[in-house]
Coordinates of C-alpha atoms (C1' of nucleotides) in Angstrom, one line a residue:
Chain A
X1 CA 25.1 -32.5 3.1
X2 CA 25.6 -33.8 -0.5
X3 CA 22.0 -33.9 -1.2
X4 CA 21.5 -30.6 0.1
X5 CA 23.9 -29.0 -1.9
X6 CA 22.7 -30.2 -5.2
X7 CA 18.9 -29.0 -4.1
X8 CA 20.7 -25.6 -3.8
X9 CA 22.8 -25.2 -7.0
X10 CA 20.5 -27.2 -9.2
X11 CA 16.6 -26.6 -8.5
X12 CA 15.0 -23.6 -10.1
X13 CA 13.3 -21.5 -7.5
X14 CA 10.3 -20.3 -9.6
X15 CA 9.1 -16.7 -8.9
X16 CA 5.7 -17.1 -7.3
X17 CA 3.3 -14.7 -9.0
X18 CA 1.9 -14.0 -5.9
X19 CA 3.2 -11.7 -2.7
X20 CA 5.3 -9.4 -2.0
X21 CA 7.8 -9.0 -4.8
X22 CA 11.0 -9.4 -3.5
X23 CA 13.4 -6.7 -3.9
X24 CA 16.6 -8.3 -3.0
X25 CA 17.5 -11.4 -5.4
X26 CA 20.2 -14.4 -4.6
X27 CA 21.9 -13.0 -7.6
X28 CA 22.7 -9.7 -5.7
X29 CA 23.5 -11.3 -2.8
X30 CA 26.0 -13.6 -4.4
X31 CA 27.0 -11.0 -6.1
X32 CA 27.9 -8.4 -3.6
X33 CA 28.9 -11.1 -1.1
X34 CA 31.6 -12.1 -4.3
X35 CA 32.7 -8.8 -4.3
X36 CA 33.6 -8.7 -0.8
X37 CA 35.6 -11.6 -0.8
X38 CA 37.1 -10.3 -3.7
X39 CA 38.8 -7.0 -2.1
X40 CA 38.7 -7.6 1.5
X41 CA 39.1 -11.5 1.9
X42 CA 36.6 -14.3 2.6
X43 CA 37.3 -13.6 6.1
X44 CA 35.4 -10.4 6.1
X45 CA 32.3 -12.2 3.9
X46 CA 29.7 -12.3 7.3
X47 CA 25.7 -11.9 6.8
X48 CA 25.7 -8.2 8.8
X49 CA 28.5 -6.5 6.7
X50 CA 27.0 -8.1 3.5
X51 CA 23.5 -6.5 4.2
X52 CA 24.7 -3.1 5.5
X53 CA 26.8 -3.4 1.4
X54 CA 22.9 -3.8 0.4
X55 CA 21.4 -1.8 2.6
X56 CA 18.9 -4.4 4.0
X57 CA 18.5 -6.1 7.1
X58 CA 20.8 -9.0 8.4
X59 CA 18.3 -12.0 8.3
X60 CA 16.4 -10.5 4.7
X61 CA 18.9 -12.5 3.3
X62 CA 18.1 -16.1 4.6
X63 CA 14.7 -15.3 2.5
X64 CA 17.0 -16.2 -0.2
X65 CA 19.7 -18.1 1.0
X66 CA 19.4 -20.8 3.2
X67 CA 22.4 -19.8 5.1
X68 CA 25.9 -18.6 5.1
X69 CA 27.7 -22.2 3.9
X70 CA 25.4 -22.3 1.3
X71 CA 26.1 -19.3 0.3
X72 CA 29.9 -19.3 -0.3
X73 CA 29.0 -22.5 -2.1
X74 CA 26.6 -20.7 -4.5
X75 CA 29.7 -17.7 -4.8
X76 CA 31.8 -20.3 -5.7
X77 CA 29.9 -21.9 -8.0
X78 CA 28.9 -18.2 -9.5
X79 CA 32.3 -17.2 -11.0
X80 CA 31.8 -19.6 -13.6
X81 CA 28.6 -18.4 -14.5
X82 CA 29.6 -17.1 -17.8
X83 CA 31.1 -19.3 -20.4
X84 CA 34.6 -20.3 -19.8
X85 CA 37.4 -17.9 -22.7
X86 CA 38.7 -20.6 -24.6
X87 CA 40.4 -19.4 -27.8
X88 CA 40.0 -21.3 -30.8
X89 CA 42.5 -24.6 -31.1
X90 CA 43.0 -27.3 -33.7
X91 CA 45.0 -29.3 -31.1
X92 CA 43.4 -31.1 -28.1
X93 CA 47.0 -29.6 -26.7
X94 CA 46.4 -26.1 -27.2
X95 CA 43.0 -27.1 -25.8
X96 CA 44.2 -28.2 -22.6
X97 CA 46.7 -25.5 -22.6
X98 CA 44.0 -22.8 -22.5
X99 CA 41.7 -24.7 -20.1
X100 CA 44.8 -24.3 -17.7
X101 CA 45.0 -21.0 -18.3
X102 CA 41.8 -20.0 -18.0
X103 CA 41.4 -22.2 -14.5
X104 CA 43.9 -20.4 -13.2
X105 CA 43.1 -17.3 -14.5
X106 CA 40.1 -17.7 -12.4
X107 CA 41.8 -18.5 -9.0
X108 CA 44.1 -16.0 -9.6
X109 CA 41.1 -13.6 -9.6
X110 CA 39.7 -14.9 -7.0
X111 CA 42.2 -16.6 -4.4
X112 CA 39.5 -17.1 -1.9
X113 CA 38.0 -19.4 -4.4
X114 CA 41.4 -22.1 -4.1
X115 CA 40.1 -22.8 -0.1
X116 CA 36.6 -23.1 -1.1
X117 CA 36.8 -25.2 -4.3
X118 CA 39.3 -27.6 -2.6
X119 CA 36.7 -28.5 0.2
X120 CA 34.3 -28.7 -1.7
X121 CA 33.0 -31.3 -3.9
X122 CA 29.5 -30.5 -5.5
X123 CA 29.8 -29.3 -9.3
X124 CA 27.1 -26.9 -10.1
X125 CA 25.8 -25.6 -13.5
X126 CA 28.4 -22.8 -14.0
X127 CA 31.5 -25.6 -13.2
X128 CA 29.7 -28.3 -15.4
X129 CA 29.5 -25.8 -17.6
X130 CA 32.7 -24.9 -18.3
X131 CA 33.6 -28.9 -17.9
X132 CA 30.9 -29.3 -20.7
X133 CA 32.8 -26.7 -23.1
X134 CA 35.8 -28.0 -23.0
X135 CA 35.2 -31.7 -23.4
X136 CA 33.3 -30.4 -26.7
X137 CA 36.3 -28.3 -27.9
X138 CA 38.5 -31.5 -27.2
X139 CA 36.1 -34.1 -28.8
X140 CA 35.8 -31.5 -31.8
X141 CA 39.4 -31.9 -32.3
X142 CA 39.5 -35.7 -32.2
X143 CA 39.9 -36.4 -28.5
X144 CA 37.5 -38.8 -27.0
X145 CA 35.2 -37.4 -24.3
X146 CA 36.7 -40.2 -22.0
X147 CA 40.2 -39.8 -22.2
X148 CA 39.0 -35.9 -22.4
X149 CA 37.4 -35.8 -18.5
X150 CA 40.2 -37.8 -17.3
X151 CA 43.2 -35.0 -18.9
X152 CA 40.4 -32.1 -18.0
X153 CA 40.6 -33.2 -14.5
X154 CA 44.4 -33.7 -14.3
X155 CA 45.2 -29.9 -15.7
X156 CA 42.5 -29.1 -12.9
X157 CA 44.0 -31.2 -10.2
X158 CA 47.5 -29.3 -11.1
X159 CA 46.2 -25.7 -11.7
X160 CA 44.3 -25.9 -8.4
X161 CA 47.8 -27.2 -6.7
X162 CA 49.4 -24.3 -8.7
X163 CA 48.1 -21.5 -7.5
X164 CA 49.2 -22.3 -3.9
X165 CA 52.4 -20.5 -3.9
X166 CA 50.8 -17.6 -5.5
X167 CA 48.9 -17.0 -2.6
X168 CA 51.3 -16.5 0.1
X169 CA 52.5 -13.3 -1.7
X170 CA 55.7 -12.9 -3.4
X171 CA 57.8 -12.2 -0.5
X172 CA 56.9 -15.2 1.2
X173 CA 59.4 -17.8 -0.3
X174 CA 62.5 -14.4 0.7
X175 CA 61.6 -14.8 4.1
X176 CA 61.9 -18.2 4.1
X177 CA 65.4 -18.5 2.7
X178 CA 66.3 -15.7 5.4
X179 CA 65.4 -18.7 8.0
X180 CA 67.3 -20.8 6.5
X181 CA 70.7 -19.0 6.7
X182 CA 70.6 -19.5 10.7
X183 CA 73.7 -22.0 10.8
X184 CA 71.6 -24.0 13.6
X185 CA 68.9 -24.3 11.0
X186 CA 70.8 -24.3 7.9
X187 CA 72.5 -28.3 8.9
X188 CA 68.8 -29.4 9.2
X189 CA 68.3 -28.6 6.3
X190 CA 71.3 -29.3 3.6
X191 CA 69.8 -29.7 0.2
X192 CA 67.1 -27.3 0.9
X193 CA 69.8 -24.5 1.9
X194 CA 71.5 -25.3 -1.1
X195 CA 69.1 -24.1 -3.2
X196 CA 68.6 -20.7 -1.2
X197 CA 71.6 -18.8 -3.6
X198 CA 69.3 -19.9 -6.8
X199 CA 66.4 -18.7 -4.9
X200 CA 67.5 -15.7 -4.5
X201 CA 65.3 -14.6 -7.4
X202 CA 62.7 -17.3 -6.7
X203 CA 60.2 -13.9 -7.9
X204 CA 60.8 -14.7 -11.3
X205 CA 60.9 -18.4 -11.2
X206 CA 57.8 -18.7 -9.2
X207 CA 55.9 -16.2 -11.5
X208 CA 56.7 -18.5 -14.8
X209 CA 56.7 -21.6 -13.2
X210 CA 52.5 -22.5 -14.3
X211 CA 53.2 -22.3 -17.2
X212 CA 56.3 -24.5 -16.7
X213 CA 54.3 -27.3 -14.8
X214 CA 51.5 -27.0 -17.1
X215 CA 53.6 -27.8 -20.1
X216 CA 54.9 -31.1 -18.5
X217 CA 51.6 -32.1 -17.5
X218 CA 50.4 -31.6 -20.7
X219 CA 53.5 -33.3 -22.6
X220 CA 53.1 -36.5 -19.6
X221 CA 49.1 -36.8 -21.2
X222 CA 50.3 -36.4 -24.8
X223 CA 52.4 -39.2 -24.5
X224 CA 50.0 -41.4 -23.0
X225 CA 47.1 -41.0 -25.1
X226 CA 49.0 -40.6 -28.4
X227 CA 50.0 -44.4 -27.4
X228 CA 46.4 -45.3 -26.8
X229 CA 45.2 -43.6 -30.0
Chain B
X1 CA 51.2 -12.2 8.4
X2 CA 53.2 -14.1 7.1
X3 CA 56.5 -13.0 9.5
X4 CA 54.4 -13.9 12.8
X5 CA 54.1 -17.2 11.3
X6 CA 57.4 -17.8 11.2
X7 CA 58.2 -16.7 14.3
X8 CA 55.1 -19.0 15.3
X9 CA 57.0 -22.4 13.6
X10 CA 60.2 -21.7 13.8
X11 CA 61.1 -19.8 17.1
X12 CA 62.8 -21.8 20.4
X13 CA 60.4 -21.3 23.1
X14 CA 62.8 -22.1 25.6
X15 CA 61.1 -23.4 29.1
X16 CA 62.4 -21.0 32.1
X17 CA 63.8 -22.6 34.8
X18 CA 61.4 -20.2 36.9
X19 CA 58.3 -20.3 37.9
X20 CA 55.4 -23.0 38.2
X21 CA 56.1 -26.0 35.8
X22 CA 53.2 -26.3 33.2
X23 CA 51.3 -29.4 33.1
X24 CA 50.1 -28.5 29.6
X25 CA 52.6 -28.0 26.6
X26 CA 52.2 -27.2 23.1
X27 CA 52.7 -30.7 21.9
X28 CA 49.8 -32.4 23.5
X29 CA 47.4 -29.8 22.3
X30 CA 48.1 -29.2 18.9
X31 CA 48.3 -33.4 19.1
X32 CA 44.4 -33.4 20.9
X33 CA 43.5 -30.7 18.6
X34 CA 44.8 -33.1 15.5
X35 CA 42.9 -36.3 16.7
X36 CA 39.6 -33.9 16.9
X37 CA 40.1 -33.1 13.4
X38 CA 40.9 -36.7 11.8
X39 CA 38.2 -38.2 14.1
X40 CA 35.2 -35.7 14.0
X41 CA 36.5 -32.9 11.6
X42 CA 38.1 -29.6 11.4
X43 CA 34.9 -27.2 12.4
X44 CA 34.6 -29.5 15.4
X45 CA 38.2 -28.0 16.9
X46 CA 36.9 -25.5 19.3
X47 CA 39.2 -23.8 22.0
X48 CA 36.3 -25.3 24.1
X49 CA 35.9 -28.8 23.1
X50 CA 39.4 -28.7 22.9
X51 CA 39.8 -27.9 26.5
X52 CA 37.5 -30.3 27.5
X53 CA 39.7 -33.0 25.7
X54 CA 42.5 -31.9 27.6
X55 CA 41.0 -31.6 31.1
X56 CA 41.6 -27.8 31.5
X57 CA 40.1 -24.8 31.3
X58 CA 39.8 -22.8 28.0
X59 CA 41.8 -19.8 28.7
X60 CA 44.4 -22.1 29.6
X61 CA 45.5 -22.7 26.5
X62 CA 46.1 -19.4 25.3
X63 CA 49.2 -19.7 27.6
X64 CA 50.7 -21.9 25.0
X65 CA 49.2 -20.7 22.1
X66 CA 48.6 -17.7 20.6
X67 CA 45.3 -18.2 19.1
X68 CA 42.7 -20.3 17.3
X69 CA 44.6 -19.4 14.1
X70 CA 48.1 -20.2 15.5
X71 CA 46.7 -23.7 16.7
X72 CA 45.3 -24.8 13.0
X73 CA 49.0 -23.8 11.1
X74 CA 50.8 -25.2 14.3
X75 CA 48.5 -29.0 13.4
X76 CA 49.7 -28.9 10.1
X77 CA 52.6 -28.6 10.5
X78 CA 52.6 -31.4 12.7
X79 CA 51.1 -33.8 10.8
X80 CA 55.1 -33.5 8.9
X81 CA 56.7 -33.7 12.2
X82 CA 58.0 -37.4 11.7
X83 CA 60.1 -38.3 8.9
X84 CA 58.6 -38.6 5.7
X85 CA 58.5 -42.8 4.6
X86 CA 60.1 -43.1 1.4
X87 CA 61.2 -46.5 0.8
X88 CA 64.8 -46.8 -1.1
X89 CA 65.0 -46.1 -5.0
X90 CA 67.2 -46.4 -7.5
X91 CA 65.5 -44.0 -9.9
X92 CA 64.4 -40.7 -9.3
X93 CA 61.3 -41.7 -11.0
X94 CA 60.7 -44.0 -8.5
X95 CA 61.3 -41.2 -5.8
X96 CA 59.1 -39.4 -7.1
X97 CA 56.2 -41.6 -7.6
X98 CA 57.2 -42.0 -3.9
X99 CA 57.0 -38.9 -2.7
X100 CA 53.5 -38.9 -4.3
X101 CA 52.0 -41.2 -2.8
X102 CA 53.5 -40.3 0.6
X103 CA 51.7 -37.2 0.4
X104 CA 48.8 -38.1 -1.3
X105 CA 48.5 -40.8 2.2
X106 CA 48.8 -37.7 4.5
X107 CA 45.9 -36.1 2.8
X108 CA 44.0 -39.4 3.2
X109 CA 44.8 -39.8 6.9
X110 CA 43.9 -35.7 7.4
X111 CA 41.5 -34.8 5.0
X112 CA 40.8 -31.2 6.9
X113 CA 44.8 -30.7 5.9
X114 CA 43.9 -30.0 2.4
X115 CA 41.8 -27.0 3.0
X116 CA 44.2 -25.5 5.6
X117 CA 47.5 -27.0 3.6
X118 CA 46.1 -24.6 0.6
X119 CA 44.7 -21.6 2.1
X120 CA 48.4 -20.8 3.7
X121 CA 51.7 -20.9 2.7
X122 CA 54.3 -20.8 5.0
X123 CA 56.8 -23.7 5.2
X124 CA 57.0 -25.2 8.7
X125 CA 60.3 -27.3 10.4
X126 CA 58.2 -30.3 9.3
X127 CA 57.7 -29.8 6.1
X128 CA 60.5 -28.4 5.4
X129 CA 61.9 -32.0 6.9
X130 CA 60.2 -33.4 4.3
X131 CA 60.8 -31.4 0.8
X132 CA 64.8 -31.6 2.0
X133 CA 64.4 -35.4 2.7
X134 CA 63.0 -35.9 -1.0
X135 CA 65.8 -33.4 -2.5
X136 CA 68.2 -35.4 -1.1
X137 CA 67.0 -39.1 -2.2
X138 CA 66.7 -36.8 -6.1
X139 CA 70.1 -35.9 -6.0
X140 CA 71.4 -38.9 -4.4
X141 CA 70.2 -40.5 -7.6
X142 CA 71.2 -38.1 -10.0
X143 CA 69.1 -35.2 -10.5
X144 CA 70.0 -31.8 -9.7
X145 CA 68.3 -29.9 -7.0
X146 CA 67.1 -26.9 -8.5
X147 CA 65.0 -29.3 -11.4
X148 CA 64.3 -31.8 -8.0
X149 CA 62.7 -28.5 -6.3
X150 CA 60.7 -28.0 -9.7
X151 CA 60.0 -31.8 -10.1
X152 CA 58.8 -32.1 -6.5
X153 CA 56.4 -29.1 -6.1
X154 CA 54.9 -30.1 -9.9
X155 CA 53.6 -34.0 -8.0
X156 CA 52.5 -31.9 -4.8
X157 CA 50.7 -29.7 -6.7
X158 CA 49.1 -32.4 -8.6
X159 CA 48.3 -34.7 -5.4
X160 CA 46.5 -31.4 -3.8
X161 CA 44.5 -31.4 -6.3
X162 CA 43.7 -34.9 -7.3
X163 CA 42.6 -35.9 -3.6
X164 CA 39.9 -33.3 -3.5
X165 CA 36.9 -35.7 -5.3
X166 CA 38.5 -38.3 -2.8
X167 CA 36.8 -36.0 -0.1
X168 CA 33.7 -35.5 -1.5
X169 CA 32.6 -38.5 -0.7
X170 CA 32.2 -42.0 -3.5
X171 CA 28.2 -41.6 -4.3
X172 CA 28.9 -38.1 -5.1
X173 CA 29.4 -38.2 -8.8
X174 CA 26.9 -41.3 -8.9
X175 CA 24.1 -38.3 -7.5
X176 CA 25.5 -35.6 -9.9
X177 CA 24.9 -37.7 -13.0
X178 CA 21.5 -38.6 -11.6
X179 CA 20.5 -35.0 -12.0
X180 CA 21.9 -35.3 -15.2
X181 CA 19.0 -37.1 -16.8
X182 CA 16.9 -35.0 -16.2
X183 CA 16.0 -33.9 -19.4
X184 CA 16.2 -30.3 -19.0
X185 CA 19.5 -30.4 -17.9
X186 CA 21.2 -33.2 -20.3
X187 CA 20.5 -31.1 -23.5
X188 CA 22.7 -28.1 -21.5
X189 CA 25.5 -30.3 -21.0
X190 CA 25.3 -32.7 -23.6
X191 CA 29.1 -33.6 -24.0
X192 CA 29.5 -34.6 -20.4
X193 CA 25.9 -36.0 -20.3
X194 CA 27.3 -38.3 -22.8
X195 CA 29.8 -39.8 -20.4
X196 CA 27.2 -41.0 -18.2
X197 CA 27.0 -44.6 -18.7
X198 CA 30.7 -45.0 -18.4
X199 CA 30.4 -43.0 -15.2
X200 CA 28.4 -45.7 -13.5
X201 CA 31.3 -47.5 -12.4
X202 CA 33.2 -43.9 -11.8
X203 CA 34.2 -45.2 -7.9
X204 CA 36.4 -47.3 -9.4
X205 CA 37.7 -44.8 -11.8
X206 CA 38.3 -42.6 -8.9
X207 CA 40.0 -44.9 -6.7
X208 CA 42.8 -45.9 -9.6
X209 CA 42.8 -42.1 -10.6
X210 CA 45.7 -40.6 -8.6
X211 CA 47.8 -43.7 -9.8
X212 CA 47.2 -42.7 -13.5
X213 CA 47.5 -39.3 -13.2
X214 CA 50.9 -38.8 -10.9
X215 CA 52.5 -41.2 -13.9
X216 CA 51.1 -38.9 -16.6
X217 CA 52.9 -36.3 -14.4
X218 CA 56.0 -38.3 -14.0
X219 CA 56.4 -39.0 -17.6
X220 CA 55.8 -34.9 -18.6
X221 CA 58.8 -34.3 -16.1
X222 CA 60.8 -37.4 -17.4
X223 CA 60.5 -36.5 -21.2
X224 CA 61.8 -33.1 -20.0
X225 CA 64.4 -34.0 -17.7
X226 CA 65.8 -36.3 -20.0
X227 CA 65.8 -33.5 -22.7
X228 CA 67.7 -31.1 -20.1
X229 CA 70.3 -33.6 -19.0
Chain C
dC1 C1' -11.8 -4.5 -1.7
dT2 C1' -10.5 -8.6 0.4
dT3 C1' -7.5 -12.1 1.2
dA4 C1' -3.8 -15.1 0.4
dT5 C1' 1.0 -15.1 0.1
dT6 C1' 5.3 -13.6 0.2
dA7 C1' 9.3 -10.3 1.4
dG8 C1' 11.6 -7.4 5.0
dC9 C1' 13.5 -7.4 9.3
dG10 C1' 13.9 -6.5 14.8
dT11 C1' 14.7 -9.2 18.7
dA12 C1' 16.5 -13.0 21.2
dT13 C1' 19.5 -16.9 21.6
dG14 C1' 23.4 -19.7 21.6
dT15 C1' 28.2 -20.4 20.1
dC16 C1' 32.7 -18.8 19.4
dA17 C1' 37.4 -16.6 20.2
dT18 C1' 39.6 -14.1 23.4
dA19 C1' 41.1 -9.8 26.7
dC20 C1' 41.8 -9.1 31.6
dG21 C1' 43.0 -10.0 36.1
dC22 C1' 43.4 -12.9 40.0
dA23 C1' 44.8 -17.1 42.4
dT24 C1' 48.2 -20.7 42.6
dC25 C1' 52.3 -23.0 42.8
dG26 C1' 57.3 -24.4 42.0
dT27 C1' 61.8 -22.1 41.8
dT28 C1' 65.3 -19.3 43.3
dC29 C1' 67.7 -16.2 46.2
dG30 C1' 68.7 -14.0 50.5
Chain D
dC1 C1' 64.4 -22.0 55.7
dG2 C1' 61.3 -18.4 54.2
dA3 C1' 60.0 -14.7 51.2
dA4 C1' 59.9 -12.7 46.8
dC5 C1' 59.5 -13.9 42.0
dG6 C1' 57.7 -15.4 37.7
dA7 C1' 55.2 -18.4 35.2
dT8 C1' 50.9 -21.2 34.8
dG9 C1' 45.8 -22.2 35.4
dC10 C1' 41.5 -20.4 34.6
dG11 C1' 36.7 -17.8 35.8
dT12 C1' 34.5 -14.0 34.1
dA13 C1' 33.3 -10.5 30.8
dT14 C1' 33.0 -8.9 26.0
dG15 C1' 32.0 -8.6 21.4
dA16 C1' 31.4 -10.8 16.8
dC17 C1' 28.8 -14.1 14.6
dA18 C1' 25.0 -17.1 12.6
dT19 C1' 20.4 -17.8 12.8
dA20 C1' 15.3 -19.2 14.9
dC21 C1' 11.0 -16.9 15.5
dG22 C1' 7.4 -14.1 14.8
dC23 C1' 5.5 -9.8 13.5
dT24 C1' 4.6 -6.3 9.8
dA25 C1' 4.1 -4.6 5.3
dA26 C1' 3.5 -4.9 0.5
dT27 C1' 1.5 -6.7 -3.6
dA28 C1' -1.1 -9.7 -6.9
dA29 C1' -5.1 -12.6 -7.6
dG30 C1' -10.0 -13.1 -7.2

DNA sequence: CTTATTAGCGTATGTCATACGCATCGTTCG
DNA sequence: CGAACGATGCGTATGACATACGCTAATAAG
């Protein structure tokens, strides 16, 4: 499988001058297929409703895409196609501060993205990338490009875990609570129904609490690598 | 949704005193459907293979189950259904480093539960067992449960996201920086082409990984915790 | 113009979840 | 003790899905 993938986000599939020119491209298809996910859920991605959006036939597409799993790959990979938005910083902190940001700026844009990236292991150009930028904007600012991947991938590891409770929708975490206050579940329970009064407005906390995490993340890494400086 | 799935987890499905007895219960498939998944993998868990398993027919099943859906939440649930193993601590840093690792372990036994633990959020009896179990060792050492519920959910998120290279597989990264050198490609990504020699050795990096990370997390929590007391 | 070469796609196949309805078998009540 | 009841077990039918195969059409190179 692992070789596979890397054939299909990494080789260049030259345009044969010969033929039939091919009207359909993988980049449409990706595309579209992106764009589905995107307002009715990766659940409704499937190869007939994703041609009838083209208006082609169903197996026109495996002339450019080798099949369906490859193909959510290659979407995944695809929304970091463009350079990652990373403001200017003179602090590898504000650095990794906008790298979280823009991660989950990303996932929150896509939630579909969250199941796919996290079984999913294969980087392709548009996630190396990004990867790529930001180890340059944290070595321009004086942070070494090894002690760089390794705080890259722990804002990643915790932006990815994040965006989890986003996900469920906002009303979720109410619900929940309302469980709780059954007295036969409540003494199951104690110190989690404790908390159900400050829940109450869980809204709130839930909304800033990225940036919350982030920031302790972030202030765990500074201490660590200002002692190795 | 998200209210069927409670009613899925958390509703008494009493057994009538009517009728024929059932030879097949809940438990023993969601338990059959689990060892599929550990064993040969989530997309191997079909209501057929299943059955087979079991000795029954397919539609047998559905008498105990609402659905193919229902079956995956019900199995992760499950994999929480015994009491999470925390051994004693006298600091809550220690129960948290803990609680890490406990979690990070379920993720190594179930790999598949990472995809389906992320794509879904709705607490379960189990692991609702678990977060009150680790609120209650936090404040039984001190720390309050609203910044325990904060501190807890910042190490899950971060041990969701750290196990996903785990999955991947270990040559993976070894394969990636492979394609690297090619020529081509190294001058796009020149600041993580540069970390390729000290990738060589990257298994090991990856196996001691979570450790470093969770304590970077621990010590962002700590330096705030200790600030807030 | 001919031919090589590729794209487009209809049809057929196999897998999957699952709705429906009937047969079956303890339990319970008359 | 037997008959009605109510739940379970499950075969069959259906519809969605991915995709292998092979034919047709379009175009550029010679």
């Amino acid at each position: 499988m692992g070789q596979g993938e890397y054939e299909l986000l990494w080789s260049d599939r030259p345009r044969p001058g010969r033929g039939r020119p091919s009207g359909l491209t993988r980049e449409r298809i990706v595309a579209e297929a992106v764009a589905i996910a995107d307002t009715e859920g990766l659940h409704k991605v499937s190869m007939k409703h994703l041609a009838e959006r083209l208006g082609s036939g169903v197996m026109s597409l495996y002339r450019h895409v080798p099949g369906k799993d490859e193909l959510v790959v290659l979407m995944y990979d695809s929304l970091m196609a463009d350079p990652v938005d990373l403001p200017a910083a003179e602090s590898w902190r504000d650095v990794l501060l906008h790298w979280g940001r823009a991660v989950m700026g990303m996932f929150r844009a896509h939630p579909w993205a969250v199941t796919v990236g996290t079984g999913h292991r294969t980087m392709g150009p548009g996630e190396a990338g990004w990867v790529d930028e930001v180890l340059g904007r944290l070595t321009a600012v004086g942070l070494p490009a090894d002690l760089g991947l390794m705080a890259v991938l722990t804002v990643d590891c915790f932006a990815l875990g994040a965006v989890r409770p986003e996900i469920g929708g906002a009303d979720s975490s109410a619900q929940f609570f309302q469980f709780l206050a059954d007295p036969g579940i409540r003494d199951r329970f104690p110190h989690l129904s404790r908390l159900a009064p400050a829940a109450a407005d869980s809204d709130d906390l839930i909304e800033d609490y990225f940036e919350f995490g982030l920031n302790r993340v972030i202030d765990g890494l500074e201490q660590y690598l200002e002692g190795n400086r």
